[in-house]
Tab-separated table of C-alpha atoms in Angstrom:
chain	number	residue	atom	x	y	z
W	195	UNK	CA	-75.472	-50.303	39.132
W	196	UNK	CA	-75.041	-53.884	40.444
W	197	UNK	CA	-75.204	-54.812	44.116
W	198	UNK	CA	-71.542	-55.883	43.993
W	199	UNK	CA	-70.540	-52.372	42.874
W	200	UNK	CA	-72.220	-50.897	45.955
W	201	UNK	CA	-70.154	-53.138	48.233
W	202	UNK	CA	-66.964	-52.239	46.321
W	203	UNK	CA	-67.697	-48.524	46.713
W	204	UNK	CA	-68.068	-48.890	50.434
W	205	UNK	CA	-64.844	-50.878	50.557
W	206	UNK	CA	-63.018	-48.137	48.632
W	207	UNK	CA	-64.270	-45.443	50.993
W	208	UNK	CA	-63.161	-47.479	54.002
W	209	UNK	CA	-59.705	-47.932	52.459
W	210	UNK	CA	-59.419	-44.203	51.787
W	211	UNK	CA	-60.401	-43.315	55.309
W	212	UNK	CA	-57.932	-45.854	56.692
W	213	UNK	CA	-55.087	-44.623	54.515
W	214	UNK	CA	-55.840	-40.991	55.318
W	215	UNK	CA	-55.761	-41.777	59.010
W	216	UNK	CA	-52.441	-43.596	58.616
W	217	UNK	CA	-51.010	-40.690	56.644
W	218	UNK	CA	-52.099	-38.202	59.276
W	219	UNK	CA	-50.600	-40.416	61.986
W	220	UNK	CA	-47.299	-40.668	60.120
W	221	UNK	CA	-47.241	-36.911	59.472
W	222	UNK	CA	-47.721	-36.325	63.168
W	223	UNK	CA	-44.622	-38.420	63.803
W	224	UNK	CA	-42.468	-36.278	61.430
W	225	UNK	CA	-40.125	-33.718	63.018
W	226	UNK	CA	-39.835	-30.158	61.536
W	227	UNK	CA	-36.427	-31.122	60.037
W	228	UNK	CA	-37.924	-34.165	58.331
W	229	UNK	CA	-40.801	-32.081	56.969
W	230	UNK	CA	-38.255	-29.554	55.608
W	231	UNK	CA	-36.277	-32.377	53.990
W	232	UNK	CA	-39.410	-33.720	52.341
W	233	UNK	CA	-40.255	-30.234	51.084
W	234	UNK	CA	-36.709	-29.743	49.748
W	235	UNK	CA	-36.831	-33.123	48.022
W	236	UNK	CA	-40.092	-32.212	46.350
W	237	UNK	CA	-38.595	-28.882	45.210
W	238	UNK	CA	-35.543	-30.713	43.843
W	239	UNK	CA	-37.746	-33.035	41.841
W	240	UNK	CA	-39.667	-30.041	40.475
W	241	UNK	CA	-36.455	-28.220	39.509
W	242	UNK	CA	-35.044	-31.339	37.832
W	243	UNK	CA	-38.180	-31.633	35.786
W	244	UNK	CA	-37.921	-27.935	34.857
W	245	UNK	CA	-34.201	-28.384	33.998
W	246	UNK	CA	-34.985	-31.225	31.637
W	247	UNK	CA	-37.649	-29.105	29.985
W	248	UNK	CA	-35.216	-26.148	29.580
W	249	UNK	CA	-32.495	-28.456	28.222
W	250	UNK	CA	-34.909	-29.821	25.670
W	251	UNK	CA	-35.788	-26.261	24.622
W	252	UNK	CA	-32.090	-25.305	24.410
W	253	UNK	CA	-31.307	-28.329	22.276
W	254	UNK	CA	-34.184	-27.469	19.977
W	255	UNK	CA	-32.996	-23.844	19.705
W	256	UNK	CA	-29.373	-24.974	19.136
W	257	UNK	CA	-30.490	-27.213	16.337
W	258	UNK	CA	-32.470	-24.331	14.853
W	259	UNK	CA	-29.457	-21.970	15.095
W	260	UNK	CA	-27.236	-24.567	13.446
W	261	UNK	CA	-29.739	-24.941	10.659
W	262	UNK	CA	-29.861	-21.153	10.172
W	263	UNK	CA	-26.042	-20.911	10.180
W	264	UNK	CA	-25.817	-23.603	7.540
W	265	UNK	CA	-28.369	-21.708	5.474
W	266	UNK	CA	-26.405	-18.469	5.899
W	267	UNK	CA	-23.161	-20.144	4.802
W	268	UNK	CA	-24.930	-21.702	1.833
W	269	UNK	CA	-26.331	-18.351	0.728
W	270	UNK	CA	-23.027	-16.543	1.320
W	271	UNK	CA	-21.562	-18.669	-1.453
W	272	UNK	CA	-23.938	-16.906	-3.862
W	273	UNK	CA	-23.018	-13.387	-2.675
W	274	UNK	CA	-20.631	-11.546	-4.978
W	275	UNK	CA	-19.288	-8.251	-3.678
W	276	UNK	CA	-18.775	-5.621	-6.370
W	277	UNK	CA	-18.488	-2.567	-4.133
W	278	UNK	CA	-15.009	-1.074	-4.543
W	279	UNK	CA	-14.683	-0.061	-0.900
W	280	UNK	CA	-15.245	-3.651	0.252
W	281	UNK	CA	-13.011	-5.086	-2.455
W	282	UNK	CA	-10.156	-2.711	-1.615
W	283	UNK	CA	-10.176	-3.943	1.977
W	284	UNK	CA	-10.038	-7.640	1.118
W	285	UNK	CA	-8.498	-8.828	-2.116
W	286	UNK	CA	-5.953	-11.498	-2.928
W	287	UNK	CA	-2.856	-11.178	-5.075
W	288	UNK	CA	-3.512	-12.264	-8.648
W	289	UNK	CA	-1.239	-15.058	-9.884
W	290	UNK	CA	-0.458	-14.575	-13.596
W	291	UNK	CA	-1.563	-17.499	-15.777
W	292	UNK	CA	0.191	-16.740	-19.066
W	293	UNK	CA	3.238	-14.510	-18.352
W	294	UNK	CA	3.636	-13.507	-21.994
W	295	UNK	CA	6.455	-11.227	-23.081
W	296	UNK	CA	4.555	-8.204	-24.364
W	297	UNK	CA	1.075	-6.819	-24.936
W	298	UNK	CA	1.037	-7.854	-28.605
W	299	UNK	CA	1.375	-11.505	-27.603
W	300	UNK	CA	-1.545	-11.082	-25.188
W	301	UNK	CA	-3.550	-9.439	-27.945
W	302	UNK	CA	-2.853	-12.353	-30.306
W	303	UNK	CA	-3.694	-14.921	-27.642
W	304	UNK	CA	-6.932	-13.059	-26.846
W	305	UNK	CA	-7.874	-13.108	-30.538
W	306	UNK	CA	-7.299	-16.886	-30.647
W	307	UNK	CA	-9.537	-17.476	-27.603
W	308	UNK	CA	-12.331	-15.334	-29.028
W	309	UNK	CA	-12.062	-17.136	-32.380
W	310	UNK	CA	-12.448	-20.465	-30.594
W	311	UNK	CA	-15.596	-19.116	-28.925
W	312	UNK	CA	-17.045	-18.162	-32.317
W	313	UNK	CA	-16.235	-21.617	-33.711
W	314	UNK	CA	-17.970	-23.324	-30.779
W	315	UNK	CA	-21.091	-21.215	-31.360
W	316	UNK	CA	-20.921	-21.877	-35.096
W	317	UNK	CA	-20.492	-25.638	-34.597
W	318	UNK	CA	-23.280	-25.808	-31.976
W	319	UNK	CA	-20.839	-27.027	-29.282
W	320	UNK	CA	-21.135	-24.014	-26.961
W	321	UNK	CA	-24.293	-25.419	-25.314
W	322	UNK	CA	-25.953	-28.729	-24.632
W	323	UNK	CA	-29.478	-29.101	-26.072
W	324	UNK	CA	-31.932	-31.890	-26.943
W	325	UNK	CA	-32.240	-33.028	-30.548
W	326	UNK	CA	-35.595	-34.819	-30.316
W	327	UNK	CA	-37.654	-32.076	-28.677
W	328	UNK	CA	-41.156	-31.678	-30.154
W	329	UNK	CA	-43.541	-28.739	-29.932
W	330	UNK	CA	-47.231	-29.042	-30.891
W	331	UNK	CA	-46.410	-32.602	-31.934
W	332	UNK	CA	-43.994	-31.177	-34.483
W	333	UNK	CA	-40.277	-32.053	-34.475
W	334	UNK	CA	-39.447	-29.130	-36.785
W	335	UNK	CA	-41.130	-26.630	-34.477
W	336	UNK	CA	-39.372	-28.239	-31.528
W	337	UNK	CA	-35.972	-27.880	-33.187
W	338	UNK	CA	-36.659	-24.216	-33.936
W	339	UNK	CA	-37.767	-23.567	-30.353
W	340	UNK	CA	-34.620	-25.245	-29.001
W	341	UNK	CA	-32.423	-23.276	-31.424
W	342	UNK	CA	-34.041	-20.002	-30.351
W	343	UNK	CA	-33.496	-20.814	-26.671
W	344	UNK	CA	-29.877	-21.793	-27.282
W	345	UNK	CA	-29.306	-18.509	-29.098
W	346	UNK	CA	-31.006	-16.644	-26.236
W	347	UNK	CA	-28.945	-18.267	-23.448
W	348	UNK	CA	-25.653	-17.714	-25.302
W	349	UNK	CA	-26.515	-14.121	-26.137
W	350	UNK	CA	-27.423	-13.384	-22.504
W	351	UNK	CA	-24.216	-15.034	-21.252
W	352	UNK	CA	-22.002	-13.268	-23.807
W	353	UNK	CA	-23.521	-9.864	-23.070
W	354	UNK	CA	-23.025	-10.259	-19.336
W	355	UNK	CA	-19.443	-11.498	-19.810
W	356	UNK	CA	-18.619	-8.554	-22.071
W	357	UNK	CA	-20.089	-6.080	-19.576
W	358	UNK	CA	-18.263	-7.358	-16.498
W	359	UNK	CA	-14.929	-8.382	-18.063
W	360	UNK	CA	-14.559	-4.788	-19.223
W	361	UNK	CA	-14.616	-3.712	-15.546
W	362	UNK	CA	-11.901	-6.073	-14.301
W	363	UNK	CA	-9.359	-4.488	-11.932
W	364	UNK	CA	-6.686	-5.688	-9.529
W	365	UNK	CA	-9.125	-5.863	-6.617
W	366	UNK	CA	-12.103	-7.569	-8.297
W	367	UNK	CA	-10.613	-10.323	-10.473
W	368	UNK	CA	-11.817	-13.136	-8.227
W	369	UNK	CA	-15.219	-11.518	-7.735
W	370	UNK	CA	-15.728	-11.237	-11.484
W	371	UNK	CA	-14.598	-14.843	-11.940
W	372	UNK	CA	-17.234	-15.973	-9.411
W	373	UNK	CA	-19.806	-13.770	-11.096
W	374	UNK	CA	-19.127	-15.387	-14.480
W	375	UNK	CA	-19.487	-18.863	-13.029
W	376	UNK	CA	-22.667	-17.928	-11.143
W	377	UNK	CA	-24.155	-16.330	-14.262
W	378	UNK	CA	-23.531	-19.555	-16.162
W	379	UNK	CA	-25.101	-21.657	-13.391
W	380	UNK	CA	-28.170	-19.387	-13.140
W	381	UNK	CA	-28.783	-19.494	-16.896
W	382	UNK	CA	-28.433	-23.272	-16.860
W	383	UNK	CA	-31.003	-23.534	-14.045
W	384	UNK	CA	-33.476	-21.289	-15.910
W	385	UNK	CA	-33.239	-23.531	-18.968
W	386	UNK	CA	-33.125	-26.857	-17.129
W	387	UNK	CA	-36.680	-27.793	-18.169
W	388	UNK	CA	-35.669	-27.407	-21.810
W	389	UNK	CA	-32.520	-29.477	-21.110
W	390	UNK	CA	-30.377	-26.601	-22.421
W	391	UNK	CA	-27.110	-25.597	-20.685
W	392	UNK	CA	-23.823	-23.854	-21.448
W	393	UNK	CA	-20.960	-26.313	-21.819
W	394	UNK	CA	-18.009	-26.238	-19.367
W	395	UNK	CA	-15.651	-25.804	-22.340
W	396	UNK	CA	-17.339	-22.578	-23.389
W	397	UNK	CA	-17.312	-21.288	-19.804
W	398	UNK	CA	-13.604	-22.128	-19.583
W	399	UNK	CA	-12.933	-20.026	-22.702
W	400	UNK	CA	-14.713	-17.094	-21.068
W	401	UNK	CA	-12.569	-17.502	-17.946
W	402	UNK	CA	-9.474	-17.586	-20.152
W	403	UNK	CA	-10.660	-14.370	-21.783
W	404	UNK	CA	-11.013	-12.817	-18.329
W	405	UNK	CA	-7.427	-13.724	-17.378
W	406	UNK	CA	-6.075	-12.537	-20.716
W	407	UNK	CA	-7.913	-9.214	-20.563
W	408	UNK	CA	-6.622	-8.499	-17.069
W	409	UNK	CA	-3.030	-9.528	-17.817
W	410	UNK	CA	-3.181	-7.591	-21.094
W	411	UNK	CA	-4.153	-4.439	-19.173
W	412	UNK	CA	-1.321	-5.019	-16.671
W	413	UNK	CA	1.216	-5.572	-19.453
W	414	UNK	CA	0.040	-2.420	-21.243
W	415	UNK	CA	0.571	-0.441	-18.036
W	416	UNK	CA	4.035	-1.982	-17.564
W	417	UNK	CA	4.985	-1.086	-21.125
W	418	UNK	CA	3.658	2.419	-20.583
W	419	UNK	CA	5.842	2.770	-17.489
W	420	UNK	CA	8.818	1.370	-19.400
W	421	UNK	CA	8.276	3.815	-22.255
W	422	UNK	CA	8.047	6.599	-19.697
W	423	UNK	CA	11.362	5.479	-18.184
W	424	UNK	CA	13.015	5.363	-21.622
W	425	UNK	CA	11.733	8.840	-22.490
W	426	UNK	CA	13.002	10.135	-19.168
W	427	UNK	CA	16.424	8.604	-19.827
W	428	UNK	CA	16.444	10.167	-23.281
W	429	UNK	CA	15.547	13.558	-21.818
W	430	UNK	CA	18.315	13.158	-19.248
W	431	UNK	CA	20.780	12.216	-22.004
W	432	UNK	CA	19.740	15.240	-24.074
W	433	UNK	CA	20.077	17.532	-21.078
W	434	UNK	CA	23.502	16.045	-20.351
W	435	UNK	CA	24.580	16.565	-23.953
W	436	UNK	CA	23.416	20.197	-23.875
W	437	UNK	CA	25.229	20.751	-20.583
W	438	UNK	CA	28.407	19.193	-22.000
W	439	UNK	CA	28.239	21.327	-25.125
W	440	UNK	CA	27.558	24.470	-23.124
W	441	UNK	CA	30.341	23.688	-20.646
W	442	UNK	CA	32.777	22.940	-23.470
W	443	UNK	CA	31.949	26.194	-25.249
W	444	UNK	CA	32.416	28.159	-22.040
W	445	UNK	CA	35.675	26.380	-21.162
W	446	UNK	CA	37.125	26.748	-24.667
W	447	UNK	CA	36.208	30.422	-24.671
W	448	UNK	CA	37.944	30.912	-21.325
W	449	UNK	CA	40.920	28.852	-22.483
W	450	UNK	CA	41.277	31.019	-25.581
W	451	UNK	CA	41.043	34.134	-23.402
W	452	UNK	CA	43.752	32.976	-20.975
W	453	UNK	CA	46.011	31.749	-23.807
W	454	UNK	CA	45.860	35.183	-25.405
W	455	UNK	CA	46.571	36.787	-22.053
W	456	UNK	CA	49.513	34.456	-21.518
W	457	UNK	CA	50.874	35.235	-24.981
W	458	UNK	CA	50.644	38.992	-24.313
W	459	UNK	CA	52.462	38.611	-20.989
W	460	UNK	CA	55.269	36.632	-22.634
W	461	UNK	CA	55.703	39.387	-25.253
W	462	UNK	CA	55.742	42.075	-22.523
W	463	UNK	CA	58.336	40.146	-20.529
W	464	UNK	CA	60.772	40.225	-23.455
W	465	UNK	CA	61.094	44.040	-23.346
W	466	UNK	CA	60.535	44.585	-19.601
W	467	UNK	CA	63.202	45.498	-17.036
W	468	UNK	CA	63.999	43.394	-13.987
W	469	UNK	CA	61.296	44.812	-11.682
W	470	UNK	CA	58.580	44.677	-14.342
W	471	UNK	CA	59.705	41.163	-15.268
W	472	UNK	CA	59.107	40.042	-11.652
W	473	UNK	CA	55.572	41.487	-11.607
W	474	UNK	CA	54.796	40.061	-15.024
W	475	UNK	CA	56.123	36.657	-13.948
W	476	UNK	CA	53.673	36.561	-11.019
W	477	UNK	CA	50.824	37.470	-13.329
W	478	UNK	CA	51.984	34.822	-15.837
W	479	UNK	CA	52.005	32.134	-13.144
W	480	UNK	CA	48.466	33.102	-12.067
W	481	UNK	CA	47.234	32.996	-15.678
W	482	UNK	CA	48.972	29.636	-16.137
W	483	UNK	CA	47.210	28.231	-13.056
W	484	UNK	CA	43.867	29.412	-14.411
W	485	UNK	CA	44.689	27.848	-17.760
W	486	UNK	CA	45.620	24.534	-16.095
W	487	UNK	CA	42.303	24.525	-14.225
W	488	UNK	CA	40.427	25.114	-17.451
W	489	UNK	CA	42.341	22.285	-19.135
W	490	UNK	CA	41.394	20.010	-16.229
W	491	UNK	CA	37.742	20.998	-16.610
W	492	UNK	CA	37.874	20.216	-20.334
W	493	UNK	CA	39.424	16.792	-19.594
W	494	UNK	CA	36.567	16.066	-17.128
W	495	UNK	CA	34.007	17.104	-19.735
W	496	UNK	CA	35.632	14.818	-22.313
W	497	UNK	CA	35.646	11.981	-19.775
W	498	UNK	CA	31.971	12.430	-18.913
W	499	UNK	CA	31.075	12.493	-22.597
W	500	UNK	CA	33.101	9.366	-23.339
W	501	UNK	CA	32.086	7.363	-20.230
W	502	UNK	CA	28.350	6.726	-20.461
W	503	UNK	CA	28.186	5.088	-16.987
W	504	UNK	CA	29.791	7.872	-14.977
W	505	UNK	CA	27.417	9.908	-12.875
W	506	UNK	CA	26.082	10.729	-9.416
W	507	UNK	CA	24.090	8.520	-7.057
W	508	UNK	CA	22.022	10.749	-4.778
W	509	UNK	CA	20.330	9.958	-1.461
W	510	UNK	CA	17.617	12.469	-0.622
W	511	UNK	CA	14.685	12.787	1.758
W	512	UNK	CA	11.607	14.948	2.225
W	513	UNK	CA	10.345	14.673	5.811
W	514	UNK	CA	7.679	17.305	5.233
W	515	UNK	CA	6.121	15.251	2.426
W	516	UNK	CA	6.856	11.619	3.349
W	517	UNK	CA	7.969	11.593	6.986
W	518	UNK	CA	11.176	10.309	8.538
W	519	UNK	CA	13.223	7.305	7.365
W	520	UNK	CA	11.852	7.537	3.813
W	521	UNK	CA	14.701	8.032	1.333
W	522	UNK	CA	14.893	8.229	-2.442
W	523	UNK	CA	17.958	6.555	-3.952
W	524	UNK	CA	18.439	7.619	-7.550
W	525	UNK	CA	21.074	8.317	-10.185
W	526	UNK	CA	21.779	11.151	-12.604
W	527	UNK	CA	24.489	11.731	-15.219
W	528	UNK	CA	24.002	15.499	-15.279
W	529	UNK	CA	27.102	17.662	-14.864
W	530	UNK	CA	25.290	19.552	-12.110
W	531	UNK	CA	23.388	16.870	-10.131
W	532	UNK	CA	21.510	19.397	-8.002
W	533	UNK	CA	19.557	20.386	-11.099
W	534	UNK	CA	17.982	16.924	-11.032
W	535	UNK	CA	17.213	17.168	-7.300
W	536	UNK	CA	15.574	20.551	-7.836
W	537	UNK	CA	13.417	19.087	-10.610
W	538	UNK	CA	12.206	16.322	-8.256
W	539	UNK	CA	11.180	18.921	-5.692
W	540	UNK	CA	8.882	20.790	-8.042
W	541	UNK	CA	5.180	21.533	-7.523
W	542	UNK	CA	4.300	17.816	-7.215
W	543	UNK	CA	5.484	17.811	-3.577
W	544	UNK	CA	4.862	20.515	-0.957
W	545	UNK	CA	8.513	20.826	0.132
W	546	UNK	CA	11.922	20.617	-1.508
W	547	UNK	CA	14.156	17.544	-1.119
W	548	UNK	CA	17.178	17.525	1.199
W	549	UNK	CA	20.412	15.883	0.055
W	550	UNK	CA	22.061	13.449	2.472
W	551	UNK	CA	24.786	12.230	0.085
W	552	UNK	CA	25.883	12.910	-3.488
W	553	UNK	CA	28.264	10.170	-4.676
W	554	UNK	CA	30.191	10.442	-7.938
W	555	UNK	CA	30.994	7.029	-9.385
W	556	UNK	CA	32.608	5.811	-12.593
W	557	UNK	CA	29.846	3.184	-12.694
W	558	UNK	CA	26.846	4.980	-11.175
W	559	UNK	CA	24.197	2.506	-12.493
W	560	UNK	CA	25.998	-0.388	-10.769
W	561	UNK	CA	26.148	1.451	-7.431
W	562	UNK	CA	22.487	2.434	-7.707
W	563	UNK	CA	21.480	-1.144	-8.580
W	564	UNK	CA	23.444	-2.492	-5.580
W	565	UNK	CA	21.624	-0.127	-3.222
W	566	UNK	CA	18.253	-1.018	-4.745
W	567	UNK	CA	18.952	-4.755	-4.398
W	568	UNK	CA	20.016	-4.352	-0.776
W	569	UNK	CA	16.705	-2.683	0.117
W	570	UNK	CA	14.438	-4.486	-2.339
W	571	UNK	CA	12.161	-5.689	0.474
W	572	UNK	CA	12.000	-2.171	1.954
W	573	UNK	CA	10.459	-0.428	-1.056
W	574	UNK	CA	7.595	1.908	-0.362
W	575	UNK	CA	6.008	0.959	-3.710
W	576	UNK	CA	6.419	-2.806	-4.117
W	577	UNK	CA	4.877	-2.833	-7.610
W	578	UNK	CA	6.394	0.012	-9.635
W	579	UNK	CA	10.195	-0.314	-9.619
W	580	UNK	CA	10.579	3.233	-10.980
W	581	UNK	CA	9.468	4.638	-7.618
W	582	UNK	CA	12.845	4.625	-5.887
W	583	UNK	CA	11.648	5.325	-2.335
W	584	UNK	CA	12.730	3.062	0.514
W	585	UNK	CA	11.724	2.811	4.177
W	586	UNK	CA	15.206	2.488	5.726
W	587	UNK	CA	17.518	4.362	8.056
W	588	UNK	CA	20.424	6.483	6.895
W	589	UNK	CA	22.818	4.249	8.825
W	590	UNK	CA	21.693	1.226	6.791
W	591	UNK	CA	22.225	3.118	3.531
W	592	UNK	CA	25.663	4.258	4.661
W	593	UNK	CA	26.678	0.672	5.484
W	594	UNK	CA	25.673	-0.589	2.014
W	595	UNK	CA	27.483	2.318	0.329
W	596	UNK	CA	30.694	1.443	2.184
W	597	UNK	CA	30.382	-2.162	1.002
W	598	UNK	CA	30.031	-1.153	-2.654
W	599	UNK	CA	32.080	2.064	-2.887
W	600	UNK	CA	35.763	2.262	-2.008
W	601	UNK	CA	35.961	6.042	-1.579
W	602	UNK	CA	35.024	8.274	1.323
W	603	UNK	CA	31.485	9.603	1.268
W	604	UNK	CA	30.172	12.330	3.539
W	605	UNK	CA	26.605	11.913	4.790
W	606	UNK	CA	24.436	14.718	6.116
W	607	UNK	CA	22.663	13.103	9.073
W	608	UNK	CA	19.992	15.704	9.848
W	609	UNK	CA	18.122	17.276	6.932
W	610	UNK	CA	17.643	21.024	6.830
W	611	UNK	CA	13.955	20.837	5.827
W	612	UNK	CA	13.964	24.625	6.119
W	613	UNK	CA	10.536	25.368	4.653
W	614	UNK	CA	8.898	22.467	6.528
W	615	UNK	CA	10.309	23.499	9.898
W	616	UNK	CA	9.443	27.150	9.323
W	617	UNK	CA	5.901	26.161	8.311
W	618	UNK	CA	5.513	24.172	11.523
W	619	UNK	CA	6.783	27.122	13.554
W	620	UNK	CA	4.306	29.487	11.917
W	621	UNK	CA	1.455	27.090	12.679
W	622	UNK	CA	2.459	26.972	16.324
W	623	UNK	CA	2.690	30.740	16.541
W	624	UNK	CA	-0.752	31.138	14.980
W	625	UNK	CA	-2.254	28.573	17.374
W	626	UNK	CA	-3.174	26.081	14.633
W	627	UNK	CA	-0.963	23.261	15.891
W	628	UNK	CA	1.494	21.261	13.845
W	629	UNK	CA	0.721	18.949	10.952
W	630	UNK	CA	1.558	15.450	12.164
W	631	UNK	CA	1.481	11.909	10.840
W	632	UNK	CA	0.399	9.713	13.728
W	633	UNK	CA	0.075	5.930	13.753
W	634	UNK	CA	-2.209	4.101	16.159
W	635	UNK	CA	0.522	3.276	18.682
W	636	UNK	CA	2.756	6.307	18.240
W	637	UNK	CA	2.968	9.477	20.291
W	638	UNK	CA	2.639	12.848	18.599
W	639	UNK	CA	5.869	14.756	18.945
W	640	UNK	CA	6.043	18.506	18.768
W	641	UNK	CA	9.120	20.512	17.866
W	642	UNK	CA	11.211	21.903	20.758
W	643	UNK	CA	9.915	25.235	22.057
W	644	UNK	CA	11.750	28.451	21.476
W	645	UNK	CA	13.565	30.054	24.439
W	646	UNK	CA	10.800	32.663	24.652
W	647	UNK	CA	8.196	29.971	25.122
W	648	UNK	CA	9.992	28.027	27.876
W	649	UNK	CA	11.482	29.435	31.023
W	650	UNK	CA	13.536	27.909	33.837
W	651	UNK	CA	10.478	28.290	36.069
W	652	UNK	CA	8.953	25.340	34.253
W	653	UNK	CA	11.644	22.922	35.356
W	654	UNK	CA	11.243	20.542	38.259
W	655	UNK	CA	13.609	18.316	40.225
W	656	UNK	CA	14.305	14.981	38.614
W	657	UNK	CA	13.123	13.151	41.710
W	658	UNK	CA	9.662	14.738	41.608
W	659	UNK	CA	8.687	13.600	38.082
W	660	UNK	CA	9.095	10.284	36.266
W	661	UNK	CA	12.022	9.714	33.882
W	662	UNK	CA	11.271	9.652	30.159
W	663	UNK	CA	11.995	5.924	29.950
W	664	UNK	CA	9.512	5.227	32.745
W	665	UNK	CA	6.775	7.670	31.704
W	666	UNK	CA	3.539	6.210	30.395
W	667	UNK	CA	2.451	8.618	27.656
W	668	UNK	CA	-1.146	8.636	26.446
W	669	UNK	CA	-1.205	8.115	22.627
W	670	UNK	CA	-4.384	10.191	22.363
W	671	UNK	CA	-2.680	13.306	23.742
W	672	UNK	CA	-0.072	15.661	22.308
W	673	UNK	CA	3.220	16.302	24.090
W	674	UNK	CA	5.815	19.040	23.901
W	675	UNK	CA	9.359	17.629	24.079
W	676	UNK	CA	12.218	19.841	25.202
W	677	UNK	CA	15.585	19.510	26.909
W	678	UNK	CA	13.848	20.276	30.194
W	679	UNK	CA	11.300	17.467	29.902
W	680	UNK	CA	8.085	16.278	28.256
W	681	UNK	CA	5.060	18.511	28.719
W	682	UNK	CA	1.433	17.713	28.075
W	683	UNK	CA	0.074	20.108	25.460
W	684	UNK	CA	-2.943	22.222	26.470
W	685	UNK	CA	-6.107	21.914	24.414
W	686	UNK	CA	-6.424	24.127	22.451
W	687	UNK	CA	-2.791	25.190	22.215
W	688	UNK	CA	-2.319	28.962	22.276
W	689	UNK	CA	0.798	31.083	22.373
W	690	UNK	CA	1.162	33.055	25.583
W	691	UNK	CA	2.600	36.489	24.845
W	692	UNK	CA	2.531	37.626	28.473
W	693	UNK	CA	5.980	38.092	29.929
W	694	UNK	CA	6.780	35.535	32.599
W	695	UNK	CA	6.563	31.763	33.097
W	696	UNK	CA	3.772	29.804	31.456
W	697	UNK	CA	1.050	28.299	33.628
W	698	UNK	CA	-0.658	26.016	31.102
W	699	UNK	CA	2.078	23.372	30.748
W	700	UNK	CA	2.057	20.266	32.903
W	701	UNK	CA	5.413	18.499	33.358
W	702	UNK	CA	4.984	14.728	32.986
W	703	UNK	CA	8.597	13.512	32.554
W	704	UNK	CA	12.193	14.715	32.553
W	705	UNK	CA	14.827	13.880	29.994
């Protein structure tokens, strides 16, 4: 160490001692408030430094999250859902590409597309491939290796297309389309080093085949439904013809019977006295009236046989099977239209149909078509036009009938639904509770109680309970509606057979 360094060290120590003394002197001059302010300022500086550190960490994490989200979105593009349950919940409407007239035209078009695929494979235009590839320094071996790989990639693609196109349905068309495209891209990536790839033209033919196969299946189903409708119309026409023939035979037999009776009465009247003539005249008039009625029936039968468009338009419902405000609007040419209604209420539905109106029209198909057009956007089945069920009110149907039919029609407002109502009553009596159809925001409504189940002791003054319009009913609970009020149903509901007022009903509103 030099002598100058020793003097500098002493100078530094003297400066430190001097500065420490000055600092202590200044600290002694500080008031408690000033010391607190200095401490707070130091804490603020520390917190600011910590805040900047946290912000830097947050920005780094945000950037990392954004990177992960981008990666998730990128990988989602490669996900193809094939699970039916997922596809049923989220599928788009398929827009037809070809709109051909019948299934045979689709079949011919499909054959043309498949023939074009075969020609592309035959002409070596279905895939791109190198022509100067060598293997073991041999061009011939290289060409053979390329040809084998081309055959392999096309065979793999064709097999996968055949397997998945066969499974196309209304809810997975787009998923299968994406799967075809992804399969093509994956095979191209696997053969990228060999410079072999499936051409876009060949992929487009496979996508055309997919559309044609799906539309062909739809058209086949439509034709099947149309053939079913034609067979049903033929069966109806045959039944009508049998009914007409049977009715004519019965009427002609009765007409022959009454004509013979009338002829015998006329012969008896020729040799009868005055009193007998009076009695025979009354009997002759009665027989003549019966004969006129039979003649009128025969004229109606002849008219129905000659007029192919005369028939009945029926409006029926089945609240036990489909709920309220669901009506079937159909047409029948049968002489006895209720036979057709009874056939509809066979074992395929749990309850029989109730008739709200039966309208005879000289042009029944036109009246039926007018009603169907008026409620076209209210169909229950928007796809199959043969399902003639509509979600409308009876008042709306009645208004359209009045616009298109110039005669008076009687409508039955409230359906009998005898078996349904009796079934509900038996369930209540057995303590099972009613079968209900309940939407998320609707209140379960029970049928009105019988007089034995409700007594005047259950009533309460209108001022002590809320009015029905003001009552807030809990959708998760069941309520018993009666002319005395709305009662909260006990859980579980049991029938009280003890004589006297019930104690398990809680009045929540008056009507």
